[in-house]
mmCIF file of C-alpha atoms and ligand atoms in Angstrom:
data_model
loop_
_atom_site.group_PDB
_atom_site.id
_atom_site.type_symbol
_atom_site.label_atom_id
_atom_site.label_comp_id
_atom_site.label_asym_id
_atom_site.label_seq_id
_atom_site.Cartn_x
_atom_site.Cartn_y
_atom_site.Cartn_z
ATOM 1 C CA MET K 1 -59.000 25.806 -13.146
ATOM 2 C CA PRO K 2 -62.036 24.986 -10.644
ATOM 3 C CA GLY K 3 -61.295 23.569 -7.685
ATOM 4 C CA ILE K 4 -57.495 24.807 -7.500
ATOM 5 C CA ILE K 5 -56.956 26.964 -4.548
ATOM 6 C CA PHE K 6 -54.772 29.767 -4.878
ATOM 7 C CA THR K 7 -52.286 31.206 -2.321
ATOM 8 C CA GLN K 8 -50.261 34.078 -2.686
ATOM 9 C CA GLU K 9 -48.082 33.728 0.926
ATOM 10 C CA LYS K 10 -44.750 32.793 1.004
ATOM 11 C CA THR K 11 -44.997 28.939 1.846
ATOM 12 C CA GLU K 12 -42.316 26.445 3.151
ATOM 13 C CA MET K 13 -42.706 25.561 -0.785
ATOM 14 C CA THR K 14 -41.800 28.757 -1.705
ATOM 15 C CA ARG K 15 -38.689 28.738 0.484
ATOM 16 C CA ALA K 16 -37.776 25.399 -0.869
ATOM 17 C CA LEU K 17 -37.633 25.921 -4.344
ATOM 18 C CA ASP K 18 -35.626 28.974 -3.725
ATOM 19 C CA LEU K 19 -37.857 31.873 -4.990
ATOM 20 C CA GLU K 20 -37.596 35.212 -4.704
ATOM 21 C CA ILE K 21 -39.482 37.491 -6.046
ATOM 22 C CA LYS K 22 -38.351 38.452 -9.389
ATOM 23 C CA ASN K 23 -37.721 41.240 -11.702
ATOM 24 C CA SER K 24 -39.420 39.776 -15.008
ATOM 25 C CA ARG K 25 -38.391 40.796 -18.160
ATOM 26 C CA ASN K 26 -40.383 40.326 -21.303
ATOM 27 C CA ILE K 27 -40.330 40.717 -24.809
ATOM 28 C CA PRO K 28 -39.587 44.917 -26.127
ATOM 29 C CA ARG K 29 -41.238 44.679 -28.806
ATOM 30 C CA TYR K 30 -43.707 42.877 -31.103
ATOM 31 C CA ILE K 31 -45.679 42.936 -34.371
ATOM 32 C CA PHE K 32 -48.726 40.989 -34.407
ATOM 33 C CA GLY K 33 -51.031 39.873 -37.928
ATOM 34 C CA GLU K 34 -51.527 38.816 -40.965
ATOM 35 C CA GLY K 35 -48.548 39.630 -42.878
ATOM 36 C CA SER K 36 -46.613 41.123 -40.266
ATOM 37 C CA ILE K 37 -43.088 39.379 -41.759
ATOM 38 C CA ASN K 38 -43.508 42.016 -44.177
ATOM 39 C CA ASN K 39 -41.706 44.375 -41.861
ATOM 40 C CA LEU K 40 -38.771 42.662 -41.669
ATOM 41 C CA LYS K 41 -37.294 43.948 -44.112
ATOM 42 C CA SER K 42 -37.868 47.847 -42.468
ATOM 43 C CA LEU K 43 -36.885 46.502 -39.248
ATOM 44 C CA LEU K 44 -33.238 45.077 -40.775
ATOM 45 C CA LEU K 45 -32.721 48.624 -43.027
ATOM 46 C CA GLU K 46 -32.502 50.745 -39.360
ATOM 47 C CA ARG K 47 -30.631 47.895 -37.950
ATOM 48 C CA ASN K 48 -28.006 47.977 -40.903
ATOM 49 C CA ASP K 49 -27.015 51.577 -40.824
ATOM 50 C CA ASN K 50 -23.779 51.936 -42.260
ATOM 51 C CA LYS K 51 -24.796 49.283 -44.839
ATOM 52 C CA SER K 52 -22.114 47.268 -44.744
ATOM 53 C CA GLY K 53 -23.377 44.800 -42.100
ATOM 54 C CA TYR K 54 -25.257 42.054 -42.604
ATOM 55 C CA ALA K 55 -27.498 39.729 -41.061
ATOM 56 C CA VAL K 56 -27.824 35.991 -40.015
ATOM 57 C CA TYR K 57 -31.087 33.851 -40.693
ATOM 58 C CA PHE K 58 -31.281 30.433 -38.839
ATOM 59 C CA ILE K 59 -34.249 28.776 -40.348
ATOM 60 C CA ASP K 60 -36.153 25.530 -39.804
ATOM 61 C CA ILE K 61 -34.743 22.465 -41.998
ATOM 62 C CA PHE K 62 -38.985 22.762 -42.557
ATOM 63 C CA PHE K 63 -38.820 25.458 -44.634
ATOM 64 C CA GLU K 64 -35.732 24.513 -46.791
ATOM 65 C CA LYS K 65 -37.518 22.264 -49.250
ATOM 66 C CA ASN K 66 -41.090 24.298 -48.428
ATOM 67 C CA VAL K 67 -40.313 27.387 -49.592
ATOM 68 C CA LYS K 68 -43.042 29.028 -50.075
ATOM 69 C CA PRO K 69 -43.980 30.599 -47.239
ATOM 70 C CA LEU K 70 -41.099 32.344 -46.831
ATOM 71 C CA GLU K 71 -40.630 33.695 -50.207
ATOM 72 C CA SER K 72 -40.728 37.210 -49.249
ATOM 73 C CA LEU K 73 -38.020 37.128 -46.790
ATOM 74 C CA PRO K 74 -35.859 39.934 -47.504
ATOM 75 C CA ILE K 75 -32.123 38.044 -47.868
ATOM 76 C CA LEU K 76 -29.458 40.062 -49.041
ATOM 77 C CA ASP K 77 -26.275 38.831 -50.548
ATOM 78 C CA SER K 78 -24.120 39.859 -47.572
ATOM 79 C CA ASP K 79 -26.423 37.498 -45.698
ATOM 80 C CA GLN K 80 -25.929 34.299 -44.259
ATOM 81 C CA VAL K 81 -28.502 31.526 -44.239
ATOM 82 C CA PHE K 82 -28.090 28.544 -41.751
ATOM 83 C CA TYR K 83 -31.009 25.874 -41.928
ATOM 84 C CA VAL K 84 -31.505 24.217 -38.424
ATOM 85 C CA ASP K 85 -31.845 20.089 -37.661
ATOM 86 C CA THR K 86 -35.022 20.519 -35.406
ATOM 87 C CA GLN K 87 -35.543 16.590 -36.106
ATOM 88 C CA ASN K 88 -33.584 16.170 -32.969
ATOM 89 C CA GLU K 89 -33.784 18.824 -29.971
ATOM 90 C CA PRO K 90 -30.585 20.901 -29.873
ATOM 91 C CA THR K 91 -27.294 20.092 -28.415
ATOM 92 C CA THR K 92 -24.654 22.197 -26.985
ATOM 93 C CA SER K 93 -21.687 20.892 -29.687
ATOM 94 C CA TYR K 94 -24.350 21.531 -32.236
ATOM 95 C CA VAL K 95 -24.737 25.172 -31.515
ATOM 96 C CA ASP K 96 -20.912 25.577 -31.084
ATOM 97 C CA ASP K 97 -20.598 23.973 -34.514
ATOM 98 C CA LEU K 98 -23.538 26.405 -35.853
ATOM 99 C CA LYS K 99 -21.486 29.858 -34.252
ATOM 100 C CA ASN K 100 -17.785 28.237 -35.715
ATOM 101 C CA ARG K 101 -19.027 28.034 -38.905
ATOM 102 C CA LEU K 102 -20.120 31.319 -39.255
ATOM 103 C CA MET K 103 -17.349 32.648 -37.684
ATOM 104 C CA GLY K 104 -15.356 30.591 -40.249
ATOM 105 C CA ILE K 105 -16.895 32.361 -43.025
ATOM 106 C CA LYS K 106 -16.941 36.180 -41.470
ATOM 107 C CA LYS K 107 -14.773 38.414 -39.953
ATOM 108 C CA SER K 108 -17.115 40.490 -38.201
ATOM 109 C CA LEU K 109 -20.230 40.396 -35.627
ATOM 110 C CA PRO K 110 -23.850 40.323 -38.205
ATOM 111 C CA HIS K 111 -26.112 43.457 -37.042
ATOM 112 C CA THR K 112 -28.889 41.263 -36.457
ATOM 113 C CA ILE K 113 -29.898 37.137 -36.341
ATOM 114 C CA ILE K 114 -32.999 35.782 -36.981
ATOM 115 C CA GLY K 115 -34.482 32.484 -35.577
ATOM 116 C CA ILE K 116 -37.712 31.589 -37.964
ATOM 117 C CA GLY K 117 -39.510 28.140 -37.101
ATOM 118 C CA GLY K 118 -40.565 25.903 -34.264
ATOM 119 C CA GLY K 119 -39.139 26.620 -30.386
ATOM 120 C CA GLY K 120 -36.032 24.455 -31.671
ATOM 121 C CA ALA K 121 -34.492 26.961 -34.256
ATOM 122 C CA LEU K 122 -35.345 29.937 -32.164
ATOM 123 C CA ASP K 123 -33.469 28.206 -29.247
ATOM 124 C CA VAL K 124 -30.626 27.831 -31.640
ATOM 125 C CA ALA K 125 -31.214 31.429 -33.187
ATOM 126 C CA LYS K 126 -31.035 32.647 -29.266
ATOM 127 C CA ALA K 127 -28.136 30.635 -28.034
ATOM 128 C CA ILE K 128 -25.897 31.783 -30.791
ATOM 129 C CA SER K 129 -26.606 35.441 -30.502
ATOM 130 C CA ASN K 130 -25.477 35.011 -26.758
ATOM 131 C CA LEU K 131 -22.295 32.808 -27.743
ATOM 132 C CA LEU K 132 -21.573 35.632 -30.271
ATOM 133 C CA THR K 133 -20.912 38.041 -27.617
ATOM 134 C CA ASN K 134 -19.728 35.560 -25.153
ATOM 135 C CA SER K 135 -16.508 33.820 -25.421
ATOM 136 C CA GLY K 136 -16.414 29.797 -24.845
ATOM 137 C CA ASN K 137 -18.973 27.006 -25.162
ATOM 138 C CA ALA K 138 -22.587 26.874 -25.222
ATOM 139 C CA GLU K 139 -22.417 24.416 -22.328
ATOM 140 C CA ASP K 140 -20.082 27.187 -20.095
ATOM 141 C CA TYR K 141 -23.768 28.943 -20.250
ATOM 142 C CA GLN K 142 -26.024 26.342 -19.695
ATOM 143 C CA GLY K 143 -27.796 27.334 -15.868
ATOM 144 C CA TRP K 144 -29.324 30.540 -14.444
ATOM 145 C CA ASP K 145 -27.988 33.509 -15.373
ATOM 146 C CA LEU K 146 -24.215 33.076 -16.865
ATOM 147 C CA VAL K 147 -24.450 35.125 -19.678
ATOM 148 C CA LYS K 148 -22.315 38.113 -18.771
ATOM 149 C CA PHE K 149 -23.039 40.402 -21.798
ATOM 150 C CA PRO K 150 -25.994 41.272 -23.815
ATOM 151 C CA GLY K 151 -25.872 38.748 -27.224
ATOM 152 C CA ILE K 152 -26.545 39.939 -30.881
ATOM 153 C CA TYR K 153 -30.114 41.760 -31.588
ATOM 154 C CA LYS K 154 -32.254 39.331 -32.318
ATOM 155 C CA ILE K 155 -35.789 38.685 -33.820
ATOM 156 C CA GLY K 156 -37.492 35.511 -33.608
ATOM 157 C CA ILE K 157 -40.620 34.340 -35.907
ATOM 158 C CA PRO K 158 -42.338 31.822 -35.138
ATOM 159 C CA THR K 159 -43.799 29.588 -37.768
ATOM 160 C CA ILE K 160 -45.749 27.038 -34.983
ATOM 161 C CA SER K 161 -46.846 27.888 -31.611
ATOM 162 C CA GLY K 162 -47.321 26.046 -28.681
ATOM 163 C CA THR K 163 -43.794 26.066 -26.957
ATOM 164 C CA GLY K 164 -43.785 29.662 -26.047
ATOM 165 C CA ALA K 165 -39.989 29.897 -27.067
ATOM 166 C CA GLU K 166 -40.803 33.379 -28.518
ATOM 167 C CA ALA K 167 -41.456 34.968 -25.210
ATOM 168 C CA THR K 168 -38.980 32.654 -22.313
ATOM 169 C CA ARG K 169 -36.021 33.892 -20.921
ATOM 170 C CA THR K 170 -34.315 30.194 -22.239
ATOM 171 C CA CYS K 171 -33.061 28.294 -24.996
ATOM 172 C CA VAL K 172 -32.757 24.626 -24.366
ATOM 173 C CA MET K 173 -29.855 22.111 -25.231
ATOM 174 C CA ILE K 174 -28.772 18.790 -24.548
ATOM 175 C CA ASN K 175 -25.335 18.168 -23.543
ATOM 176 C CA PRO K 176 -24.837 14.884 -25.147
ATOM 177 C CA ALA K 177 -21.329 14.678 -22.690
ATOM 178 C CA THR K 178 -23.281 15.153 -19.435
ATOM 179 C CA GLY K 179 -26.997 14.478 -20.430
ATOM 180 C CA LEU K 180 -28.275 17.741 -18.581
ATOM 181 C CA LYS K 181 -31.294 19.134 -21.080
ATOM 182 C CA LEU K 182 -30.520 22.433 -19.413
ATOM 183 C CA GLY K 183 -31.137 26.036 -21.022
ATOM 184 C CA MET K 184 -29.003 29.427 -20.792
ATOM 185 C CA ASN K 185 -31.551 31.188 -18.372
ATOM 186 C CA SER K 186 -30.889 34.713 -18.983
ATOM 187 C CA ASP K 187 -32.410 37.651 -19.417
ATOM 188 C CA TYR K 188 -29.719 38.198 -22.072
ATOM 189 C CA THR K 189 -31.836 35.606 -24.185
ATOM 190 C CA ILE K 190 -34.870 37.100 -24.510
ATOM 191 C CA PHE K 191 -35.870 38.001 -28.142
ATOM 192 C CA ASP K 192 -35.580 42.350 -28.771
ATOM 193 C CA GLN K 193 -37.988 41.766 -31.282
ATOM 194 C CA LEU K 194 -41.041 39.153 -32.216
ATOM 195 C CA ILE K 195 -42.908 39.142 -35.993
ATOM 196 C CA LEU K 196 -46.120 37.363 -35.098
ATOM 197 C CA ASP K 197 -47.417 36.270 -38.158
ATOM 198 C CA PRO K 198 -50.679 33.704 -37.953
ATOM 199 C CA GLU K 199 -50.098 32.989 -41.721
ATOM 200 C CA LEU K 200 -46.945 31.492 -41.600
ATOM 201 C CA LEU K 201 -48.858 28.415 -39.344
ATOM 202 C CA SER K 202 -50.964 27.660 -42.167
ATOM 203 C CA THR K 203 -48.411 25.302 -43.759
ATOM 204 C CA VAL K 204 -48.278 23.175 -40.591
ATOM 205 C CA PRO K 205 -49.363 19.854 -40.442
ATOM 206 C CA LEU K 206 -52.302 19.020 -37.999
ATOM 207 C CA ASP K 207 -51.213 16.770 -35.828
ATOM 208 C CA GLN K 208 -47.931 19.034 -35.913
ATOM 209 C CA TYR K 209 -50.387 22.074 -34.920
ATOM 210 C CA PHE K 210 -52.235 19.755 -32.439
ATOM 211 C CA TYR K 211 -49.347 18.507 -30.560
ATOM 212 C CA THR K 212 -47.281 22.221 -30.479
ATOM 213 C CA GLY K 213 -50.494 23.576 -29.432
ATOM 214 C CA MET K 214 -50.956 21.253 -26.849
ATOM 215 C CA ASP K 215 -47.591 21.952 -25.471
ATOM 216 C CA THR K 216 -48.580 25.700 -24.029
ATOM 217 C CA PHE K 217 -52.248 23.968 -22.366
ATOM 218 C CA ILE K 218 -49.923 21.905 -20.664
ATOM 219 C CA HIS K 219 -47.421 23.824 -19.474
ATOM 220 C CA CYS K 220 -50.446 26.585 -18.110
ATOM 221 C CA VAL K 221 -52.496 23.249 -16.636
ATOM 222 C CA GLU K 222 -49.383 22.424 -14.415
ATOM 223 C CA SER K 223 -47.919 26.468 -13.409
ATOM 224 C CA LEU K 224 -51.952 26.657 -12.489
ATOM 225 C CA SER K 225 -51.504 23.366 -10.117
ATOM 226 C CA GLY K 226 -48.807 23.966 -8.633
ATOM 227 C CA ASN K 227 -47.763 25.304 -4.884
ATOM 228 C CA TYR K 228 -46.033 27.968 -5.999
ATOM 229 C CA ARG K 229 -48.445 30.592 -7.995
ATOM 230 C CA ASN K 230 -48.353 34.295 -8.294
ATOM 231 C CA ALA K 231 -51.287 36.386 -9.482
ATOM 232 C CA ILE K 232 -49.111 37.393 -13.096
ATOM 233 C CA GLY K 233 -48.512 34.046 -14.129
ATOM 234 C CA ASP K 234 -51.590 32.326 -13.372
ATOM 235 C CA ALA K 235 -53.054 34.966 -15.310
ATOM 236 C CA PHE K 236 -51.283 34.291 -18.463
ATOM 237 C CA SER K 237 -52.123 30.934 -18.162
ATOM 238 C CA ASN K 238 -55.702 31.239 -17.732
ATOM 239 C CA GLN K 239 -55.996 33.560 -20.392
ATOM 240 C CA ALA K 240 -53.801 30.855 -22.533
ATOM 241 C CA ILE K 241 -55.861 27.803 -21.374
ATOM 242 C CA GLN K 242 -58.952 29.829 -22.400
ATOM 243 C CA LEU K 243 -57.659 30.985 -26.119
ATOM 244 C CA CYS K 244 -56.608 26.790 -26.518
ATOM 245 C CA ARG K 245 -60.083 25.999 -25.536
ATOM 246 C CA GLU K 246 -61.563 28.016 -28.016
ATOM 247 C CA VAL K 247 -59.543 26.704 -30.814
ATOM 248 C CA PHE K 248 -58.787 22.932 -29.898
ATOM 249 C CA LEU K 249 -63.002 22.721 -29.203
ATOM 250 C CA GLY K 250 -63.461 24.702 -32.269
ATOM 251 C CA ASP K 251 -65.175 23.046 -35.537
ATOM 252 C CA ASP K 252 -61.638 24.354 -37.269
ATOM 253 C CA MET K 253 -58.462 24.706 -35.368
ATOM 254 C CA MET K 254 -56.357 25.981 -38.476
ATOM 255 C CA SER K 255 -59.338 28.448 -39.122
ATOM 256 C CA ASN K 256 -57.905 32.326 -39.325
ATOM 257 C CA LYS K 257 -59.347 33.371 -36.339
ATOM 258 C CA ASN K 258 -57.877 30.107 -34.157
ATOM 259 C CA ARG K 259 -54.157 30.204 -35.764
ATOM 260 C CA GLN K 260 -54.551 33.721 -34.346
ATOM 261 C CA LYS K 261 -55.814 32.712 -31.662
ATOM 262 C CA LEU K 262 -52.957 29.951 -30.829
ATOM 263 C CA MET K 263 -50.160 32.349 -31.883
ATOM 264 C CA VAL K 264 -51.348 34.383 -28.629
ATOM 265 C CA ALA K 265 -52.197 31.221 -26.398
ATOM 266 C CA SER K 266 -48.237 30.432 -26.722
ATOM 267 C CA TYR K 267 -47.200 33.986 -26.631
ATOM 268 C CA LEU K 268 -49.047 34.092 -23.156
ATOM 269 C CA GLY K 269 -48.109 30.461 -22.071
ATOM 270 C CA GLY K 270 -44.278 31.714 -22.447
ATOM 271 C CA CYS K 271 -44.474 34.406 -20.208
ATOM 272 C CA ALA K 272 -46.520 32.235 -17.480
ATOM 273 C CA ILE K 273 -43.689 29.947 -17.963
ATOM 274 C CA GLY K 274 -41.559 32.531 -17.137
ATOM 275 C CA ASN K 275 -43.430 33.418 -13.935
ATOM 276 C CA SER K 276 -43.807 29.811 -12.597
ATOM 277 C CA PHE K 277 -43.155 26.114 -12.705
ATOM 278 C CA VAL K 278 -44.562 22.999 -14.844
ATOM 279 C CA GLY K 279 -45.390 20.022 -12.815
ATOM 280 C CA VAL K 280 -45.268 16.760 -13.019
ATOM 281 C CA LEU K 281 -46.385 16.049 -16.630
ATOM 282 C CA HIS K 282 -43.006 18.122 -17.940
ATOM 283 C CA PRO K 283 -40.495 15.603 -16.367
ATOM 284 C CA PHE K 284 -41.931 12.831 -17.520
ATOM 285 C CA SER K 285 -42.555 14.270 -20.822
ATOM 286 C CA ALA K 286 -38.995 14.707 -20.376
ATOM 287 C CA GLY K 287 -38.048 10.971 -19.790
ATOM 288 C CA LEU K 288 -39.995 9.755 -23.120
ATOM 289 C CA SER K 289 -37.391 11.902 -24.880
ATOM 290 C CA VAL K 290 -34.270 11.192 -23.324
ATOM 291 C CA VAL K 291 -35.073 7.731 -22.945
ATOM 292 C CA LEU K 292 -37.062 7.313 -26.186
ATOM 293 C CA ASN K 293 -35.854 9.947 -28.404
ATOM 294 C CA ILE K 294 -39.263 11.190 -28.552
ATOM 295 C CA HIS K 295 -40.460 14.932 -29.640
ATOM 296 C CA HIS K 296 -41.016 17.155 -26.499
ATOM 297 C CA CYS K 297 -44.772 18.379 -27.767
ATOM 298 C CA LEU K 298 -45.616 14.223 -28.782
ATOM 299 C CA ALA K 299 -43.967 14.113 -25.260
ATOM 300 C CA ASN K 300 -46.597 15.614 -23.634
ATOM 301 C CA CYS K 301 -49.622 14.359 -25.382
ATOM 302 C CA ILE K 302 -48.705 10.869 -24.790
ATOM 303 C CA ALA K 303 -47.619 11.431 -20.879
ATOM 304 C CA ILE K 304 -50.659 13.768 -19.915
ATOM 305 C CA THR K 305 -52.968 9.986 -21.433
ATOM 306 C CA ALA K 306 -51.752 8.696 -17.573
ATOM 307 C CA MET K 307 -51.820 11.939 -15.465
ATOM 308 C CA GLY K 308 -55.588 11.233 -14.586
ATOM 309 C CA GLN K 309 -54.552 11.062 -10.600
ATOM 310 C CA PHE K 310 -53.111 14.398 -11.068
ATOM 311 C CA TYR K 311 -54.678 16.493 -13.294
ATOM 312 C CA PRO K 312 -58.184 14.495 -13.742
ATOM 313 C CA GLN K 313 -60.061 17.837 -15.021
ATOM 314 C CA ALA K 314 -56.937 18.562 -17.631
ATOM 315 C CA VAL K 315 -57.163 14.910 -18.595
ATOM 316 C CA GLU K 316 -60.539 14.730 -19.714
ATOM 317 C CA GLU K 317 -60.553 18.002 -21.714
ATOM 318 C CA PHE K 318 -57.373 16.860 -23.468
ATOM 319 C CA LEU K 319 -59.185 13.971 -24.698
ATOM 320 C CA ARG K 320 -62.237 15.546 -25.669
ATOM 321 C CA MET K 321 -59.789 18.243 -27.689
ATOM 322 C CA ALA K 322 -57.837 15.184 -29.472
ATOM 323 C CA LYS K 323 -61.191 13.353 -30.409
ATOM 324 C CA LYS K 324 -62.884 16.581 -31.341
ATOM 325 C CA GLN K 325 -59.919 17.595 -33.993
ATOM 326 C CA LYS K 326 -59.059 13.657 -34.911
ATOM 327 C CA VAL K 327 -55.876 13.443 -33.693
ATOM 328 C CA ASN K 328 -54.552 10.256 -33.102
ATOM 329 C CA ILE K 329 -51.839 9.791 -30.109
ATOM 330 C CA PRO K 330 -50.110 7.315 -29.897
ATOM 331 C CA ARG K 331 -50.721 4.298 -26.940
ATOM 332 C CA GLY K 332 -48.710 1.260 -25.527
ATOM 333 C CA VAL K 333 -44.740 3.019 -26.025
ATOM 334 C CA CYS K 334 -44.213 2.522 -22.644
ATOM 335 C CA GLY K 335 -45.733 -1.036 -22.505
ATOM 336 C CA ASN K 336 -42.892 -3.346 -23.558
ATOM 337 C CA LEU K 337 -39.837 -2.238 -22.129
ATOM 338 C CA THR K 338 -36.791 -3.368 -20.673
ATOM 339 C CA GLN K 339 -36.010 -3.165 -16.531
ATOM 340 C CA ASP K 340 -33.022 -1.180 -17.753
ATOM 341 C CA GLN K 341 -35.747 1.051 -19.849
ATOM 342 C CA TYR K 342 -37.889 1.360 -17.273
ATOM 343 C CA GLY K 343 -34.707 2.380 -14.098
ATOM 344 C CA GLN K 344 -33.597 4.687 -17.240
ATOM 345 C CA LEU K 345 -36.613 6.385 -17.475
ATOM 346 C CA TYR K 346 -37.206 6.692 -14.048
ATOM 347 C CA ARG K 347 -33.645 8.767 -13.401
ATOM 348 C CA ALA K 348 -34.999 10.905 -16.449
ATOM 349 C CA THR K 349 -37.904 11.559 -14.786
ATOM 350 C CA ILE K 350 -36.931 12.201 -11.001
ATOM 351 C CA ILE K 351 -34.095 14.157 -11.713
ATOM 352 C CA HIS K 352 -36.403 17.239 -12.585
ATOM 353 C CA GLU K 353 -36.681 18.244 -8.867
ATOM 354 C CA LYS K 354 -38.380 22.338 -9.231
ATOM 355 C CA PRO K 355 -41.320 21.051 -11.169
ATOM 356 C CA LEU K 356 -41.812 17.870 -9.423
ATOM 357 C CA ALA K 357 -41.666 19.804 -5.481
ATOM 358 C CA ASN K 358 -43.945 22.637 -6.947
ATOM 359 C CA ALA K 359 -47.028 19.699 -7.927
ATOM 360 C CA LEU K 360 -45.863 17.241 -5.207
ATOM 361 C CA GLY K 361 -44.265 19.307 -2.184
ATOM 362 C CA LYS K 362 -40.540 17.925 -1.160
ATOM 363 C CA GLU K 363 -41.392 14.633 -0.534
ATOM 364 C CA PHE K 364 -41.774 14.229 -3.918
ATOM 365 C CA ARG K 365 -39.851 11.261 -4.135
ATOM 366 C CA ASN K 366 -41.853 9.185 -1.694
ATOM 367 C CA ILE K 367 -45.119 9.645 -3.944
ATOM 368 C CA LEU K 368 -42.911 8.745 -6.701
ATOM 369 C CA THR K 369 -41.328 5.812 -5.996
ATOM 370 C CA ALA K 370 -39.511 3.655 -8.885
ATOM 371 C CA GLU K 371 -42.391 1.238 -9.389
ATOM 372 C CA LYS K 372 -44.913 4.278 -9.040
ATOM 373 C CA THR K 373 -43.092 5.784 -12.115
ATOM 374 C CA LYS K 374 -42.962 2.628 -14.041
ATOM 375 C CA GLU K 375 -46.729 1.730 -13.722
ATOM 376 C CA ILE K 376 -47.497 5.190 -14.806
ATOM 377 C CA PHE K 377 -45.122 5.265 -18.287
ATOM 378 C CA GLN K 378 -46.988 1.600 -18.423
ATOM 379 C CA ALA K 379 -50.319 3.491 -18.676
ATOM 380 C CA MET K 380 -49.294 5.927 -21.092
HETATM 381 ZN ZN1 LIG O 1 -43.193 21.710 -23.037
#
């Protein structure tokens, strides 16, 4: 975005964030295009070379009743299908439970895991793939580079675009016991294969399509405004933002062409996040999710309305996009809370040290005091 100073120098900030040059890993293989989901059958045949194996599907529960978009899935009698609850964000115990249910039914490991859905369903598929080859529970692997062995071969098929979960090396889970919201950040978490079929986005409700798509716009705005920058992350972010503008300032955000563009923007946004950090907005959004149970992508769209002092141009652009697409953004959600709730919101926000330091510097606590944080929440 114009007006932002670009620097690749090793500043005090990059040391404070414990940032060394990373050995980045991207998705090894992807198939892109309308109808590309029909390639799943041949991919699975290749995987099941001794013919006695089975595949496991983790499918967004949305498709349990809306069968049409996925009616051509090549599910065999020996395969297992689990519908993933995506109303709530995945918890570590939910992931453990699904893994145990699978291992209660089957004696051997699957040849392939297939995740189909939005960020939640994709993240559950990634987590279970890792847990089937690494002993213990999901919470044992919340953190950085704790997964020891490669997971089961996994294929990701997004059906809504924006979170970037299809491209990232994490799978976000909430640990209900500790309140910790953290993924298994590992190269082993990355999908082995993606199928990016824009046709699958055609049944997404308009509001959801907008809220979720905005996640990638916001990720990229935040990383481009941060202290920690690098040229590759910037390139992914700039291109993803450009595609979002074309989609959401266009007349029909869900036209064939725009569905393709958003799917690419989400993928590039996911790659960008692997090379950078988010900023002030995601911590506030996390506060809304943890304390008020607002879904991540909607929480972002609510939080951005109060971010004018940090991201003025992006806020103006966001409001223009929402108006153009006639999407309603709930207001006043934090207008009338108890002192205790404002305290919870503050703690759930300020805990995100890396993104806040990336945006505001090491002394971010001096800027985001409890009082200031409350004012920002009240302005949403
Ligand atoms: Zn996000």
